[in-house]
Coordinates of C-alpha atoms in Angstrom, one line a residue:
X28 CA 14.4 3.6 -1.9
X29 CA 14.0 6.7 -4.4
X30 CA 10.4 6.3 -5.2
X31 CA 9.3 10.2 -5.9
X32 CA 7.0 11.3 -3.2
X33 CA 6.8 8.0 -1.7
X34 CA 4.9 7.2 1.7
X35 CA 8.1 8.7 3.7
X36 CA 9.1 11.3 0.7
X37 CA 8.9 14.9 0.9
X38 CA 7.9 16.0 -2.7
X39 CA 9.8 18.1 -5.7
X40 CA 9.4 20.5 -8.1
X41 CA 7.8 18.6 -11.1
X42 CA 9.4 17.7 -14.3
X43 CA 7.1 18.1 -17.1
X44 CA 5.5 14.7 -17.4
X45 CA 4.6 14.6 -21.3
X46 CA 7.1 15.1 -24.3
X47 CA 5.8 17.9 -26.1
X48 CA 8.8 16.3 -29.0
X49 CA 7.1 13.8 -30.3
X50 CA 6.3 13.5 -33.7
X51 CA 3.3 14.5 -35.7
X52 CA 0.5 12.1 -35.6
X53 CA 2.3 10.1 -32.5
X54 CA 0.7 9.9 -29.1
X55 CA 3.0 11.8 -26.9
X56 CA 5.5 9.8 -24.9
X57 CA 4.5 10.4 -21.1
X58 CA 7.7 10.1 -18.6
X59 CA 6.0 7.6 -15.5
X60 CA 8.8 9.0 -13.6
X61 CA 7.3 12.6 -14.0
X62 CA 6.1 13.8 -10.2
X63 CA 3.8 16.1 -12.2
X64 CA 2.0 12.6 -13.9
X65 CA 1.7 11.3 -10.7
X66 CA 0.3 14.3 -9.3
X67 CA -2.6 14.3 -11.8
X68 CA -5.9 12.5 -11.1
X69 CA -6.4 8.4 -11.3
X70 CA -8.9 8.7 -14.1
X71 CA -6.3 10.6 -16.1
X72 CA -3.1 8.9 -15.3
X73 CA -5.1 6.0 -16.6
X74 CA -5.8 7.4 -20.5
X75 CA -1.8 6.9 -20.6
X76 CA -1.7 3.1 -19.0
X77 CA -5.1 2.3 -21.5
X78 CA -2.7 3.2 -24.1
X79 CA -0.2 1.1 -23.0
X80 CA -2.4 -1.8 -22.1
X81 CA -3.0 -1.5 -26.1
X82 CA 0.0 -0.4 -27.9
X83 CA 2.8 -1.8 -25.5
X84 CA 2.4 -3.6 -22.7
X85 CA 5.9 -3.8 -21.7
X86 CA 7.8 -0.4 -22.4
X87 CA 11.1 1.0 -21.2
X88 CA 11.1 4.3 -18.9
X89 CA 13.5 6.7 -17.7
X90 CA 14.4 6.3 -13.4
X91 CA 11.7 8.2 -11.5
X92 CA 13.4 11.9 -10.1
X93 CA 16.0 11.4 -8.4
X94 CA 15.4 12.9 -5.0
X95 CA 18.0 11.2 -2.5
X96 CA 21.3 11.9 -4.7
X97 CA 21.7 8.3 -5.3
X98 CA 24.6 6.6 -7.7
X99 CA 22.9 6.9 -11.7
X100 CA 23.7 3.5 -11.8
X101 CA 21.1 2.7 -9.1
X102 CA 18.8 4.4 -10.8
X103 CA 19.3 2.3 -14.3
X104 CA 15.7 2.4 -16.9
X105 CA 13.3 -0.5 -16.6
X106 CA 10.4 -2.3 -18.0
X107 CA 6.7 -1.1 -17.3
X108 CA 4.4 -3.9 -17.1
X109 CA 1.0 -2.9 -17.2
X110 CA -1.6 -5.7 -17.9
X111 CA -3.6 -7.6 -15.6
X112 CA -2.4 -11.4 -16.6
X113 CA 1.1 -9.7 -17.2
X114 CA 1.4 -8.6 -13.4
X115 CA -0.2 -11.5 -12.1
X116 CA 1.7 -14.1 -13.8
X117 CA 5.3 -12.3 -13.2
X118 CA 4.1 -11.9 -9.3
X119 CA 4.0 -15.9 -9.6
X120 CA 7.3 -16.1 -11.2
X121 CA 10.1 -15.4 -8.3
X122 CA 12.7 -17.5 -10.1
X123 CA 13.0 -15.4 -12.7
X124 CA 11.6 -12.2 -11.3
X125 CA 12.7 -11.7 -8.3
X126 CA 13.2 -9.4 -5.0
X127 CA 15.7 -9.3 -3.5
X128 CA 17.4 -6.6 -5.4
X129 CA 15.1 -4.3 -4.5
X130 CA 11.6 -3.7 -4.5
X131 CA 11.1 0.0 -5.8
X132 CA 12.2 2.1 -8.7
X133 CA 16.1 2.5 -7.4
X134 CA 18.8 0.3 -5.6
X135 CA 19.5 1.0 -2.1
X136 CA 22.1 -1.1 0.1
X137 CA 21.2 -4.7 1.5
X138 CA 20.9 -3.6 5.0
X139 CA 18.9 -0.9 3.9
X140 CA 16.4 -3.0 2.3
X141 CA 16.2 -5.5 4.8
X142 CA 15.8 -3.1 8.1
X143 CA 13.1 -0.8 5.6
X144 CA 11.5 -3.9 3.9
X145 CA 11.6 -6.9 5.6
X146 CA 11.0 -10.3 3.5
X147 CA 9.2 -8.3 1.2
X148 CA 12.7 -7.8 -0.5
X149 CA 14.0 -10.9 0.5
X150 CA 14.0 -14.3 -1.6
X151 CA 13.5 -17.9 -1.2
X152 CA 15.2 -19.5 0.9
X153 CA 15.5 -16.9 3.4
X154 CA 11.9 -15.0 2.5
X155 CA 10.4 -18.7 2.9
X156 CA 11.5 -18.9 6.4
X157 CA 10.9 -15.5 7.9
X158 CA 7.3 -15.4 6.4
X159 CA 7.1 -18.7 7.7
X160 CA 7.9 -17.4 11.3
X161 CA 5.9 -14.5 11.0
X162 CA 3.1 -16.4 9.9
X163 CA 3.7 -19.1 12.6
X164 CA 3.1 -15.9 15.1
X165 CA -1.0 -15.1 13.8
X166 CA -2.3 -18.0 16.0
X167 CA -5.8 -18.3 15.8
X168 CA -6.5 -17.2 19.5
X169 CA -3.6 -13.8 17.7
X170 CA -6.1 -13.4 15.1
X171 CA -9.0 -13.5 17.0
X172 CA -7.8 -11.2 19.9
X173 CA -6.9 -8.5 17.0
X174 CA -9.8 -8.9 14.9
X175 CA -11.6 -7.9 17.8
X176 CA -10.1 -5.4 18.8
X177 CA -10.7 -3.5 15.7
X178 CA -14.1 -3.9 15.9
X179 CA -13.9 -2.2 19.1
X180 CA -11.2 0.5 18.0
X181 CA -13.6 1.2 14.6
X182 CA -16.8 1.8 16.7
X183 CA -15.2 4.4 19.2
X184 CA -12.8 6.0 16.3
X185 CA -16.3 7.0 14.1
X186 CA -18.5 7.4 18.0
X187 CA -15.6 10.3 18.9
X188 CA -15.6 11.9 15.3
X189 CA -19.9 11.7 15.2
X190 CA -20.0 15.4 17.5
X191 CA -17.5 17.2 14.9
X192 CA -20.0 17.6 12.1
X193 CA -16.9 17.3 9.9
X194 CA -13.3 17.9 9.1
X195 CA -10.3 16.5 7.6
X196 CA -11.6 12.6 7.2
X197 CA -7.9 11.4 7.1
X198 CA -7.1 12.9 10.7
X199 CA -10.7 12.3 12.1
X200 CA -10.7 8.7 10.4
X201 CA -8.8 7.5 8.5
X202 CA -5.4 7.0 9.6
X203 CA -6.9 6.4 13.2
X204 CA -7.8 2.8 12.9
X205 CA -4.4 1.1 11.1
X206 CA -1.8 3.4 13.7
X207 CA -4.4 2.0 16.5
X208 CA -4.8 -1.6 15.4
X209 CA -1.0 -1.7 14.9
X210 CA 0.1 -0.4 18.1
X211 CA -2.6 -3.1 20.2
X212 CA -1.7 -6.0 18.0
X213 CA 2.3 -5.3 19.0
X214 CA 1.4 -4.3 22.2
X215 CA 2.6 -0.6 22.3
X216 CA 2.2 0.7 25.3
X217 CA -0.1 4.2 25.6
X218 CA 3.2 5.8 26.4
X219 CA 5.1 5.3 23.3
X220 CA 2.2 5.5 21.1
X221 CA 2.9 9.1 20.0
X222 CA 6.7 8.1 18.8
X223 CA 5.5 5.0 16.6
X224 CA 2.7 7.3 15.3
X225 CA 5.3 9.8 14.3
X226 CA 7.8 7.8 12.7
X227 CA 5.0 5.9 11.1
X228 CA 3.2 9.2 9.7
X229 CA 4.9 10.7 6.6
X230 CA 2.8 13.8 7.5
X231 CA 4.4 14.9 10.2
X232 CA 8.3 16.0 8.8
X233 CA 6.8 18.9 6.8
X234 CA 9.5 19.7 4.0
X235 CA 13.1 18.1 5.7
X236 CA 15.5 16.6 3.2
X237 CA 14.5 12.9 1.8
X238 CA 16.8 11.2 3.4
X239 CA 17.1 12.6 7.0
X240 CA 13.1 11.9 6.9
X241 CA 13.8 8.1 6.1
X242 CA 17.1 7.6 8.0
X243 CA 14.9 8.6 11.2
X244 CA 11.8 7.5 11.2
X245 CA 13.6 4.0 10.0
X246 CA 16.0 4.5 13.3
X247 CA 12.8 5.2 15.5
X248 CA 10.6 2.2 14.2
X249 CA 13.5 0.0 14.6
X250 CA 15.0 1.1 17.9
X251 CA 11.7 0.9 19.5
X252 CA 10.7 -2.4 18.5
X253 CA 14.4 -3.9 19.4
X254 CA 13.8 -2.4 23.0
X255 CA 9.9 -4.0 23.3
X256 CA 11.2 -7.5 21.5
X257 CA 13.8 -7.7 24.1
X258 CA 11.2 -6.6 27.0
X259 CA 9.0 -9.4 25.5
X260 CA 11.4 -12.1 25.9
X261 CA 11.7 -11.5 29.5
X262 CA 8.0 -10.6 30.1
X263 CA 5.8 -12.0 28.0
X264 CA 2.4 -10.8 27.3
X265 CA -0.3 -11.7 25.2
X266 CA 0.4 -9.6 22.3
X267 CA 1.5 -10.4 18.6
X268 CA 5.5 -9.3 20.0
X269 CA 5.6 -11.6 22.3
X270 CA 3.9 -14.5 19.8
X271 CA 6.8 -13.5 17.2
X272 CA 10.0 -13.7 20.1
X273 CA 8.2 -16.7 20.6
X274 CA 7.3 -18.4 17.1
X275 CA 9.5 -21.4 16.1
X276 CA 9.7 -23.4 12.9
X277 CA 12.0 -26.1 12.9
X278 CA 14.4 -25.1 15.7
X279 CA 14.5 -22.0 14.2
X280 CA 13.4 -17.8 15.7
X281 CA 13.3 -14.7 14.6
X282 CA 15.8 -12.4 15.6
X283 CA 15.2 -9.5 17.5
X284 CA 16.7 -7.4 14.1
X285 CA 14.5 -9.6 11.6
X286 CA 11.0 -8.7 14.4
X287 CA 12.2 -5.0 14.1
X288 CA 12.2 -5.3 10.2
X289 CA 8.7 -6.6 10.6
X290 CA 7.8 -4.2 12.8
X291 CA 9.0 -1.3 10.6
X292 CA 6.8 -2.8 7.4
X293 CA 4.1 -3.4 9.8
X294 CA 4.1 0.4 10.6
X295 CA 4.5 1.8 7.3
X296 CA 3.3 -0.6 5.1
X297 CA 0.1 -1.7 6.9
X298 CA -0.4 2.3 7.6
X299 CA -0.5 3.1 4.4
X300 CA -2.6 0.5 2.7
X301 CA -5.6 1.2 4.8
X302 CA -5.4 4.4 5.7
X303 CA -5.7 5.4 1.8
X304 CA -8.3 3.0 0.9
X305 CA -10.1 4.3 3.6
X306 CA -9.9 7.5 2.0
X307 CA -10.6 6.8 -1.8
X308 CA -13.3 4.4 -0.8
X309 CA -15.0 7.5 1.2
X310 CA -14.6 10.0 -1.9
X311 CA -15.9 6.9 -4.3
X312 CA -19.4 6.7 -1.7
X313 CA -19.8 10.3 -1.7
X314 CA -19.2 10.7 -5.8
X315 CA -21.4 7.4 -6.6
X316 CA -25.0 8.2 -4.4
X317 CA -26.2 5.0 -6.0
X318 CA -23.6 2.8 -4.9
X319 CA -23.8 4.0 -1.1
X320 CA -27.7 3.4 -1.6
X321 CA -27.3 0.4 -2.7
X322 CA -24.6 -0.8 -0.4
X323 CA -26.6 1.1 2.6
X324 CA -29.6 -2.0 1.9
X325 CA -28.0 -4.7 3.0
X326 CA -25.0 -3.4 5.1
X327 CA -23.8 -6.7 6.4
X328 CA -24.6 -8.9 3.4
X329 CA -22.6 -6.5 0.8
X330 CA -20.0 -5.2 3.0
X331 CA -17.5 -8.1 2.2
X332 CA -18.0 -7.5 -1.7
X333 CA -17.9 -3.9 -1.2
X334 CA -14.4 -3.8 0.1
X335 CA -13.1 -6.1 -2.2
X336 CA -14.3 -2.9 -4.6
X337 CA -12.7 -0.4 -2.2
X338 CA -9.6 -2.0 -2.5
X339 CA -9.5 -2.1 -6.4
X340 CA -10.6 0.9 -7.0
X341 CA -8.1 2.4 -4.3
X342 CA -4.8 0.3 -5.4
X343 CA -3.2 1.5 -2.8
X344 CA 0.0 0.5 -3.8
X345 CA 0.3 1.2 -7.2
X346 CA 3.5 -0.4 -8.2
X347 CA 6.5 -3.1 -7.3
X348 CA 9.1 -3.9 -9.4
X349 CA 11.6 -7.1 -9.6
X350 CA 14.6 -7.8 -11.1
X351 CA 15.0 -10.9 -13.7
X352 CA 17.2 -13.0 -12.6
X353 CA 17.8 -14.8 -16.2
X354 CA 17.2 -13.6 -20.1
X355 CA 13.4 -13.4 -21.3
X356 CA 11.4 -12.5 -24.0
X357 CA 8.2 -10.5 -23.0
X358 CA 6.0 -9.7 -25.8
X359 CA 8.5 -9.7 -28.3
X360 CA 11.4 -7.6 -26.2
X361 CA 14.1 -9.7 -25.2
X362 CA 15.0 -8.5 -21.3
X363 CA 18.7 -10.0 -19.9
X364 CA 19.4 -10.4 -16.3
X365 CA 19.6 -7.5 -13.9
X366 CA 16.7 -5.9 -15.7
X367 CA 14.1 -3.5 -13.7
X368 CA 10.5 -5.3 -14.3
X369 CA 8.5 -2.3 -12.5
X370 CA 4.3 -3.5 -12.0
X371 CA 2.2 -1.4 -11.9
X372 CA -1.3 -2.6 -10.2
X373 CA -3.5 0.2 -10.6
X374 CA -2.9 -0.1 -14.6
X375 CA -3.5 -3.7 -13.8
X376 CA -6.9 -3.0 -11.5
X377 CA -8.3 -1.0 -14.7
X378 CA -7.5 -3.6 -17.4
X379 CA -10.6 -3.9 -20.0
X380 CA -9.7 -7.5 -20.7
X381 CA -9.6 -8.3 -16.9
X382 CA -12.9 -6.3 -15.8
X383 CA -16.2 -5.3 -17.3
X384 CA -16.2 -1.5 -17.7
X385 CA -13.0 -1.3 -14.9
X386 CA -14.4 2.5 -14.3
X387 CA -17.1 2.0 -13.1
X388 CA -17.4 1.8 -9.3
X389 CA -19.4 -1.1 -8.2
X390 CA -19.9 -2.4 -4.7
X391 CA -22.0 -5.9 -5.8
X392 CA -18.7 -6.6 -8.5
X393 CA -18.3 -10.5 -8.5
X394 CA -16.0 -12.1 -9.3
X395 CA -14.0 -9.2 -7.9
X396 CA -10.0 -10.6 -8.7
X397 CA -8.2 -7.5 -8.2
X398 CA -4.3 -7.0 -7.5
X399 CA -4.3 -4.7 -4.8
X400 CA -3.2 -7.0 -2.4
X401 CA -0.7 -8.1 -5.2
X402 CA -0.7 -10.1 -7.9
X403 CA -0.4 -13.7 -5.7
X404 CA 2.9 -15.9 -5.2
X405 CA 5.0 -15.9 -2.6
X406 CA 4.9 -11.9 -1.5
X407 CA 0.9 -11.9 -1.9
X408 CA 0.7 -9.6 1.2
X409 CA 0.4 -11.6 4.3
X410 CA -2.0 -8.7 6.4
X411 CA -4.7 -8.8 3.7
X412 CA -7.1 -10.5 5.8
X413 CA -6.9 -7.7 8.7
X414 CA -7.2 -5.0 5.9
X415 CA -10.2 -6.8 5.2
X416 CA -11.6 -6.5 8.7
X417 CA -10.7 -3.2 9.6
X418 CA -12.3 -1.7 6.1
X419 CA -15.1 -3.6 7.1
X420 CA -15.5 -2.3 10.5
X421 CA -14.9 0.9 9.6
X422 CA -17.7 1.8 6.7
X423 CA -20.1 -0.7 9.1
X424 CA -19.8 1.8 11.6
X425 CA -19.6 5.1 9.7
X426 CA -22.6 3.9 7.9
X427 CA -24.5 3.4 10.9
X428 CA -23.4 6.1 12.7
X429 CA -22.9 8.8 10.4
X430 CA -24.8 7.9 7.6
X431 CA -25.1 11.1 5.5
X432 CA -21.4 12.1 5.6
X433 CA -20.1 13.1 2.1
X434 CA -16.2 13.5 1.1
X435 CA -14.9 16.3 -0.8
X436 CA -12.1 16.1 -3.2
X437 CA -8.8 15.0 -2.3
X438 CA -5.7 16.2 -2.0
X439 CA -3.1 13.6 -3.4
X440 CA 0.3 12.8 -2.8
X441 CA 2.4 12.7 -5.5
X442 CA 3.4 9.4 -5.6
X443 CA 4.7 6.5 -8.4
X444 CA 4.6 4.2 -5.2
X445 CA 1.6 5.1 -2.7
X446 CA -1.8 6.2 -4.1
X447 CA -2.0 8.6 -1.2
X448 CA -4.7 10.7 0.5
X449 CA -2.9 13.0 2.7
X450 CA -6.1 15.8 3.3
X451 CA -9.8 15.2 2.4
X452 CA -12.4 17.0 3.9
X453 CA -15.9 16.0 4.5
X454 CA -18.9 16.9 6.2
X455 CA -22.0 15.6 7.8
X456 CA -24.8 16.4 10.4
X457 CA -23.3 16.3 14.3
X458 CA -24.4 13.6 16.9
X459 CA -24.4 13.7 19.7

């Protein structure tokens, strides 16, 4: 999983990300595997994908830095794809794009993928039944029980941050809600909520080799979750474990390996998406006074657009890639099997062709048809509706509560995976 400064990644020294060799009169090339592109801001990253979106929208690229000292045959070139209808018709295509050899820049082994990624790198038939399972766990009584519970979680998270007056929104805010939601909806207990946060929280390993970081929070997501699934099955509870030991489709469970997998892309993956478009949606208020105005009118009644805009804007996961699984010709470039397809949503999320002025950040946009929650098919992420709520909950009460506070710029992660926030500061006046 060598995706340069990815969610669990420690980052490098940059390569240079433009090639100063190119010839006279040529746009320079730009290397999307640079950690200095990805280190630059959204708005500029984006001249380079507009480019593409006109001049080539499928180009070949060199592997991303290679930070875990993997094989270079794991780390083979691939295919940008950077159009909206591009990434949203391939997302559709499984047969001949698929997953299961990997969903990120570089190979890593089966057992890898499947403890790290669950059935997001997993294809039909297998994918079909897990998601199945999992699904079969989110009863309504499951959803209903969580969805209130962030509610709950989102009103005491911004009611305990109101006296500060300020600080570093990711810590006060941000990452709160997801780590919190995640650990009720399992059923953590208050005990072990510090480990999963840990493991879960890229944050916290400061500058220790790539691969230790991964290889332990991996080890501590998964060991912990093995332990509460099996404590499930002989004590049930009302929690989402003890609904997925419990699911059943045709005769069929989930193991207590396959409900760790989940667990583990439960942790990171559902972390990550909401805590950063949490973040980027607070800096996009605080830079567009209009929008906030305008949003701040009729809270409830544009709140539900709004985050739809929050999410797009924030394309929290910027890319994906796939692997074809036969030959095909994609504008005019013949790709054989075992190609890397890499997507790349936030190009997609900015297309001119798919939305009117895509720069401009606006909270009544409708229709609102963004890619952040993927492009649709069968890996169309399965936890978009509880993103949903909890970005929601959170801006209804942090609008209420604290209505004046403002974000200061961001300090990114440099990332060709997660459009990280990992500090942002921000101020307002303290209540009591």
């Amino acid at each position: 999983m060598a995706v340069s400064g990815s969610a669990h990644t420690p980052e490098l020294e940059p390569r240079p990300a433009v090639d100063a060799t190119a010839p006279a009169g040529q746009p320079a090339a730009v290397d999307l595997g640079s950690l200095e592109f990805w280190g630059r801001s959204a708005e500029e990253r984006d001249r380079y994908f507009a480019r593409l979106r006109r001049e080539a929208p499928i180009s070949r690229h060199q592997p991303p830095e290679d930070i875990l000292g993997l094989p270079d045959q794991s780390r083979m070139s691939y295919w940008a794809i950077v159009r909206y209808e591009d990434v949203r018709a391939l997302s559709r295509d499984p047969k001949t794009f698929c997953s299961g050899e990997g969903t990120q820049f570089a190979d890593a082994p089966p057992e890898f993928l499947e403890a790290s990624m669950s059935f997001l790198a997993m294809d039909a038939p297998r994918h079909t039944k897990l998601r199945a399972l999992v699904f079969a766990a989110f009863t309504p009584r499951q959803v209903a029980r969580i969805e209130e519970g962030i509610r709950v979680n989102a009103a005491s998270i911004v009611r305990e941050a109101a006296p500060s007056g300020g600080g570093d929104f990711v810590e006060l805010v941000a990452k709160r809600l997801p780590l919190v939601t995640i650990s009720d909806m399992i059923g953590v207990p208050q005990a072990d909520r510090e480990r999963v946060v840990a493991a879960a929280d890229p944050e916290v390993f400061g500058e220790r080799a790539p691969i230790e970081v991964i290889g332990e929070s991996l080890w501590t997501l998964t060991e912990f979750a093995t332990e509460l699934a099996a404590h499930r099955e002989r004590n049930p509870g009302e929690d989402l474990m003890t609904a997925l030991v419990q699911a059943e489709v045709d005769g069929e469970r989930l193991t207590h390996a396959e409900i760790a997998a989940f667990f583990v892309l439960l942790s990171v993956a559902g972390n990550d998406t909401t805590r950063h478009t949490t973040s980027h949606a607070m800096r996009a208020l605080s830079t567009h006074p209009d929008q906030r105005a305008l949003l701040m009118e009729d809270l409830d009644g544009r709140l539900p657009l709004a985050v739809e805009e929050f999410v797009r804007w924030a394309s929290p996961v910027l890319s994906f890639r796939r692997t074809t699984t036969r030959a095909v010709e994609l504008h005019g470039e013949r790709l054989a099997p075992g190609e890397k397809v890499v997507l790349f949503y936030h190009s997609a999320n900015r297309d001119e062709d798919a939305f009117a002025d895509p720069w401009r950040f606006d909270v009544t946009r409708d229709p609102n048809r963004h890619l952040g929650f993927g492009g649709g098919g069968p890996h169309y992420c399965l936890g978009a509706s509880l993103a949903r709520t909890q970005l929601r909950s959170i801006f209804g009460e942090l609008l209420r509560q604290i209505p004046d506070i403002e974000a200061h710029e961001p300090e990114l992660l440099r990332s060709a995976f997660i459009h990280g926030v990992k500090r942002m500061q921000c101020a307002f006046r303290a209540r009591a």
